[in-house]
Coordinates of C-alpha atoms in Angstrom, one line a residue:
M1 CA -25.1 -64.7 7.9
N2 CA -22.3 -64.8 10.7
K3 CA -19.9 -64.6 8.5
L4 CA -21.4 -61.7 6.3
K5 CA -21.2 -59.4 9.8
I6 CA -17.8 -60.6 9.9
V7 CA -16.6 -59.4 5.8
I8 CA -18.4 -56.7 6.2
A9 CA -16.7 -54.9 9.8
I10 CA -13.5 -56.1 7.7
T11 CA -15.1 -53.9 4.8
L12 CA -15.6 -51.2 7.7
I13 CA -12.2 -51.5 9.2
Y14 CA -10.0 -52.0 6.5
L15 CA -11.9 -48.8 4.7
A16 CA -11.4 -46.7 8.2
S17 CA -7.9 -47.2 7.6
I18 CA -7.5 -46.1 4.6
N19 CA -8.8 -42.9 5.3
A20 CA -7.8 -42.5 8.3
S21 CA -4.0 -43.1 6.2
S22 CA -4.7 -41.0 3.6
A23 CA -5.9 -38.4 6.0
M24 CA -3.6 -34.9 5.7
T25 CA -1.4 -33.8 8.5
F26 CA -1.1 -30.3 9.2
D27 CA 1.5 -28.3 12.1
R28 CA 0.9 -24.5 13.3
D29 CA 4.8 -24.4 10.5
Y30 CA 2.3 -25.2 7.3
L31 CA -1.1 -23.2 8.6
Y32 CA 1.5 -19.6 9.3
N33 CA 3.2 -20.6 5.5
F34 CA -0.5 -21.4 4.5
I35 CA -2.1 -18.1 5.1
K36 CA 0.4 -15.6 4.4
S37 CA 0.3 -17.8 1.0
Y38 CA -3.4 -17.0 0.6
V39 CA -2.9 -13.1 1.4
E40 CA -0.3 -12.8 -0.3
D41 CA -2.3 -13.5 -3.8
N42 CA -5.3 -12.1 -2.4
V43 CA -4.2 -8.7 -1.2
S44 CA -3.8 -5.7 -3.6
L45 CA -0.5 -4.3 -3.3
P46 CA -0.1 0.0 -4.6
A47 CA 2.2 0.3 -7.2
R48 CA 6.0 -1.1 -6.5
G49 CA 4.8 -1.7 -2.3
K50 CA 5.3 -4.7 -0.7
L51 CA 2.6 -6.7 2.7
K52 CA 4.1 -7.6 5.6
I53 CA 2.6 -9.8 6.5
E54 CA 2.0 -10.3 10.6
V55 CA -0.2 -14.0 11.4
S56 CA -1.3 -14.5 14.7
E57 CA -0.1 -17.8 17.8
I58 CA -2.5 -20.9 16.4
D59 CA -3.8 -21.3 21.3
P60 CA -1.9 -23.8 21.5
R61 CA -4.8 -25.6 23.2
I62 CA -5.8 -26.3 20.4
T63 CA -5.5 -29.3 19.1
L64 CA -4.9 -29.8 14.8
Q65 CA -6.1 -32.6 13.2
P66 CA -6.0 -34.6 9.7
C67 CA -8.3 -33.2 7.0
L68 CA -8.6 -35.5 3.2
L69 CA -9.2 -33.2 2.2
P70 CA -6.8 -29.4 0.6
L71 CA -7.2 -26.3 3.2
R72 CA -10.0 -23.6 2.0
A73 CA -9.1 -20.6 3.8
N74 CA -10.8 -17.5 2.8
I75 CA -11.6 -14.0 4.8
P76 CA -15.1 -13.0 5.9
E77 CA -14.9 -9.9 6.2
K78 CA -16.3 -7.7 3.1
H79 CA -13.6 -5.1 3.4
I80 CA -9.8 -6.1 3.5
G81 CA -8.2 -3.7 5.3
R82 CA -5.4 -3.7 8.7
N83 CA -6.8 -6.5 10.9
V84 CA -9.0 -9.0 9.1
N85 CA -9.4 -13.2 10.4
V86 CA -8.4 -15.3 7.2
K87 CA -11.2 -18.5 8.0
I88 CA -9.1 -21.9 7.5
V89 CA -11.8 -24.8 6.8
C90 CA -11.1 -28.4 5.6
P91 CA -13.8 -29.6 3.9
D92 CA -14.5 -33.8 4.0
E93 CA -17.2 -35.0 6.3
E94 CA -15.5 -34.2 9.4
S95 CA -15.4 -30.7 9.0
W96 CA -13.4 -28.3 11.1
Q97 CA -13.1 -24.6 10.9
L98 CA -10.6 -22.1 12.6
Y99 CA -10.5 -18.5 12.7
I100 CA -6.6 -16.8 12.9
P101 CA -6.1 -13.4 12.7
V102 CA -4.5 -11.7 11.0
K103 CA -2.4 -8.2 10.4
I104 CA -1.7 -7.1 6.9
H105 CA 0.8 -4.2 6.7
T106 CA 0.7 -2.3 3.2
I107 CA 4.5 -0.9 2.6
V108 CA 5.0 1.7 0.3
P109 CA 8.1 3.7 -1.2
V110 CA 8.6 6.9 0.0
L111 CA 10.5 10.2 -0.2
V112 CA 11.9 11.5 3.2
T113 CA 14.9 13.4 4.4
R114 CA 18.1 12.2 5.3
M115 CA 18.7 15.0 7.9
R116 CA 17.0 17.4 9.6
I117 CA 15.5 20.3 6.9
S118 CA 15.1 24.3 7.7
K119 CA 11.6 26.5 6.1
G120 CA 12.5 27.0 2.7
T121 CA 15.4 24.1 1.8
L122 CA 15.9 23.7 -1.2
L123 CA 15.3 19.4 -2.0
S124 CA 18.4 18.0 -3.6
N125 CA 19.1 14.7 -4.4
A126 CA 21.8 15.2 -0.9
N127 CA 19.5 15.2 2.2
I128 CA 15.9 13.1 0.2
E129 CA 16.5 9.5 -0.2
I130 CA 13.3 6.6 -0.7
I131 CA 12.3 4.1 1.8
F132 CA 9.6 2.3 2.3
K133 CA 7.5 3.1 5.5
D134 CA 4.6 1.1 6.2
N135 CA 1.6 2.8 4.7
G136 CA -0.9 3.6 9.0
Q137 CA 2.0 5.7 9.5
I138 CA 1.7 8.1 5.5
R139 CA -0.2 11.4 6.8
G140 CA -1.5 13.3 3.6
T141 CA 0.0 12.3 -0.6
V142 CA 2.8 11.5 -0.3
L143 CA 5.6 12.2 -3.0
T144 CA 8.1 8.4 -4.7
N145 CA 10.3 9.9 -8.2
P146 CA 13.4 12.2 -6.7
K147 CA 13.1 13.4 -10.5
V148 CA 10.1 15.6 -9.9
V149 CA 10.9 16.5 -6.6
V150 CA 15.0 18.3 -6.6
G151 CA 14.2 21.2 -7.0
A152 CA 11.4 21.9 -4.5
R153 CA 10.7 23.4 -2.2
T154 CA 10.5 23.3 2.1
K155 CA 7.3 25.4 3.8
R156 CA 8.2 23.6 7.0
N157 CA 11.0 22.7 8.6
L158 CA 11.1 19.2 9.4
S159 CA 12.9 16.2 11.3
Q160 CA 14.8 13.6 9.5
G161 CA 13.0 10.7 8.2
S162 CA 10.2 13.1 7.1
A163 CA 8.3 12.3 4.2
I164 CA 8.1 14.6 1.5
T165 CA 4.0 15.1 0.8
N166 CA 2.3 17.7 -1.0
Q167 CA 1.8 19.7 2.1
N168 CA 5.3 20.5 3.4
T169 CA 6.4 21.1 -0.2
C170 CA 6.0 23.8 -2.8
F171 CA 6.9 23.2 -6.2
V172 CA 6.1 27.4 -7.6
C173 CA 7.3 29.7 -3.9
K174 CA 5.2 31.9 -3.7
G175 CA 7.2 35.8 -4.8
E176 CA 9.2 33.1 -7.0
P177 CA 9.2 33.8 -11.1
V178 CA 7.4 30.9 -13.1
N179 CA 7.3 30.3 -16.6
I180 CA 3.0 30.4 -17.7
I181 CA 1.8 28.4 -20.4
A182 CA -1.6 28.6 -22.3
K183 CA -2.6 26.2 -24.6
S184 CA -5.5 23.9 -26.2
E185 CA -5.6 20.7 -28.3
H186 CA -4.1 23.4 -31.2
F187 CA -1.3 26.2 -29.9
E188 CA 0.3 26.8 -27.3
I189 CA 1.0 29.9 -25.6
K190 CA 4.6 30.8 -23.0
S191 CA 4.4 33.7 -21.1
F192 CA 5.9 34.5 -17.6
G193 CA 4.9 35.8 -14.3
I194 CA 5.2 36.3 -9.9
A195 CA 4.3 33.5 -8.2
L196 CA 0.8 34.9 -6.3
N197 CA 1.1 32.0 -3.0
D198 CA 2.5 28.3 -3.0
G199 CA 1.7 25.5 -4.7
S200 CA 2.2 22.0 -5.1
L201 CA 1.8 19.4 -7.5
G202 CA -2.2 19.6 -9.0
E203 CA -2.3 23.1 -6.9
I204 CA -4.5 25.7 -8.6
I205 CA -2.6 28.9 -7.5
S206 CA -3.1 33.1 -8.6
V207 CA 0.1 34.3 -10.9
R208 CA 0.3 37.9 -11.9
N209 CA 1.1 37.9 -15.8
R210 CA 5.3 39.6 -16.0
K211 CA 3.7 41.9 -19.2
S212 CA 0.3 42.3 -18.6
G213 CA 0.0 42.7 -14.8
R214 CA -2.7 40.5 -15.1
V215 CA -4.1 38.5 -12.8
V216 CA -4.5 34.1 -14.0
Q217 CA -4.7 31.3 -12.8
G218 CA -3.1 27.9 -12.9
Q219 CA -2.7 24.7 -11.8
V220 CA 1.5 23.7 -10.7
N221 CA 2.6 20.7 -13.3
A222 CA 6.2 21.3 -12.3
I223 CA 9.3 22.9 -10.4
N224 CA 7.4 26.9 -11.2
Q225 CA 5.9 26.1 -13.9
V226 CA 1.5 26.5 -14.3
I227 CA -0.2 25.1 -17.6
I228 CA -3.3 26.4 -18.0
N229 CA -6.0 25.0 -20.4
L230 CA -7.7 26.9 -22.6

């Protein structure tokens, strides 16, 4: 009987030593990279955008325990915003978990002014450029394609580095000539008019037809051009 107890004890010690030797250990750098990779794989990006991820420091008083199984991660919040808590779980029998605060910055391409620009200035490649900017610092509908923007005018004074938006530019400006395109599925009619108010991309403005004098409503779809869907 004593021999049996000794065998059982030795077996348990052996199994414990196997588990201890096979358990994975983690340092803080490993966890930081693990969290960053998880966030990158699970947060959707806007077109041409990128992420800047700031993982908070883990409390130095916390001792990171080994884990027999691969770590798991999830973001408990239903809405993934700028600030989230990433939950790290060791799923073995002696399970443990950590909540690590993470800041997520979405960086997007934005057209900005290269220099200070006065109201009414014609935008060109000489005075605008594309930079990457934190989405949280952007106000209004930003414009990102210089080919679309070149030829528009500023509606107010802009400081160097200001984002080019629908709110501070006019693609059709009040008093300027406008191409009018009226079209349906079967035909297209082109005419000319004078803009009665400012308009940016997608906005509806009033235009007076030069020939008939009639005032029509058209949607701005390009520099000095509106379209009327019949």
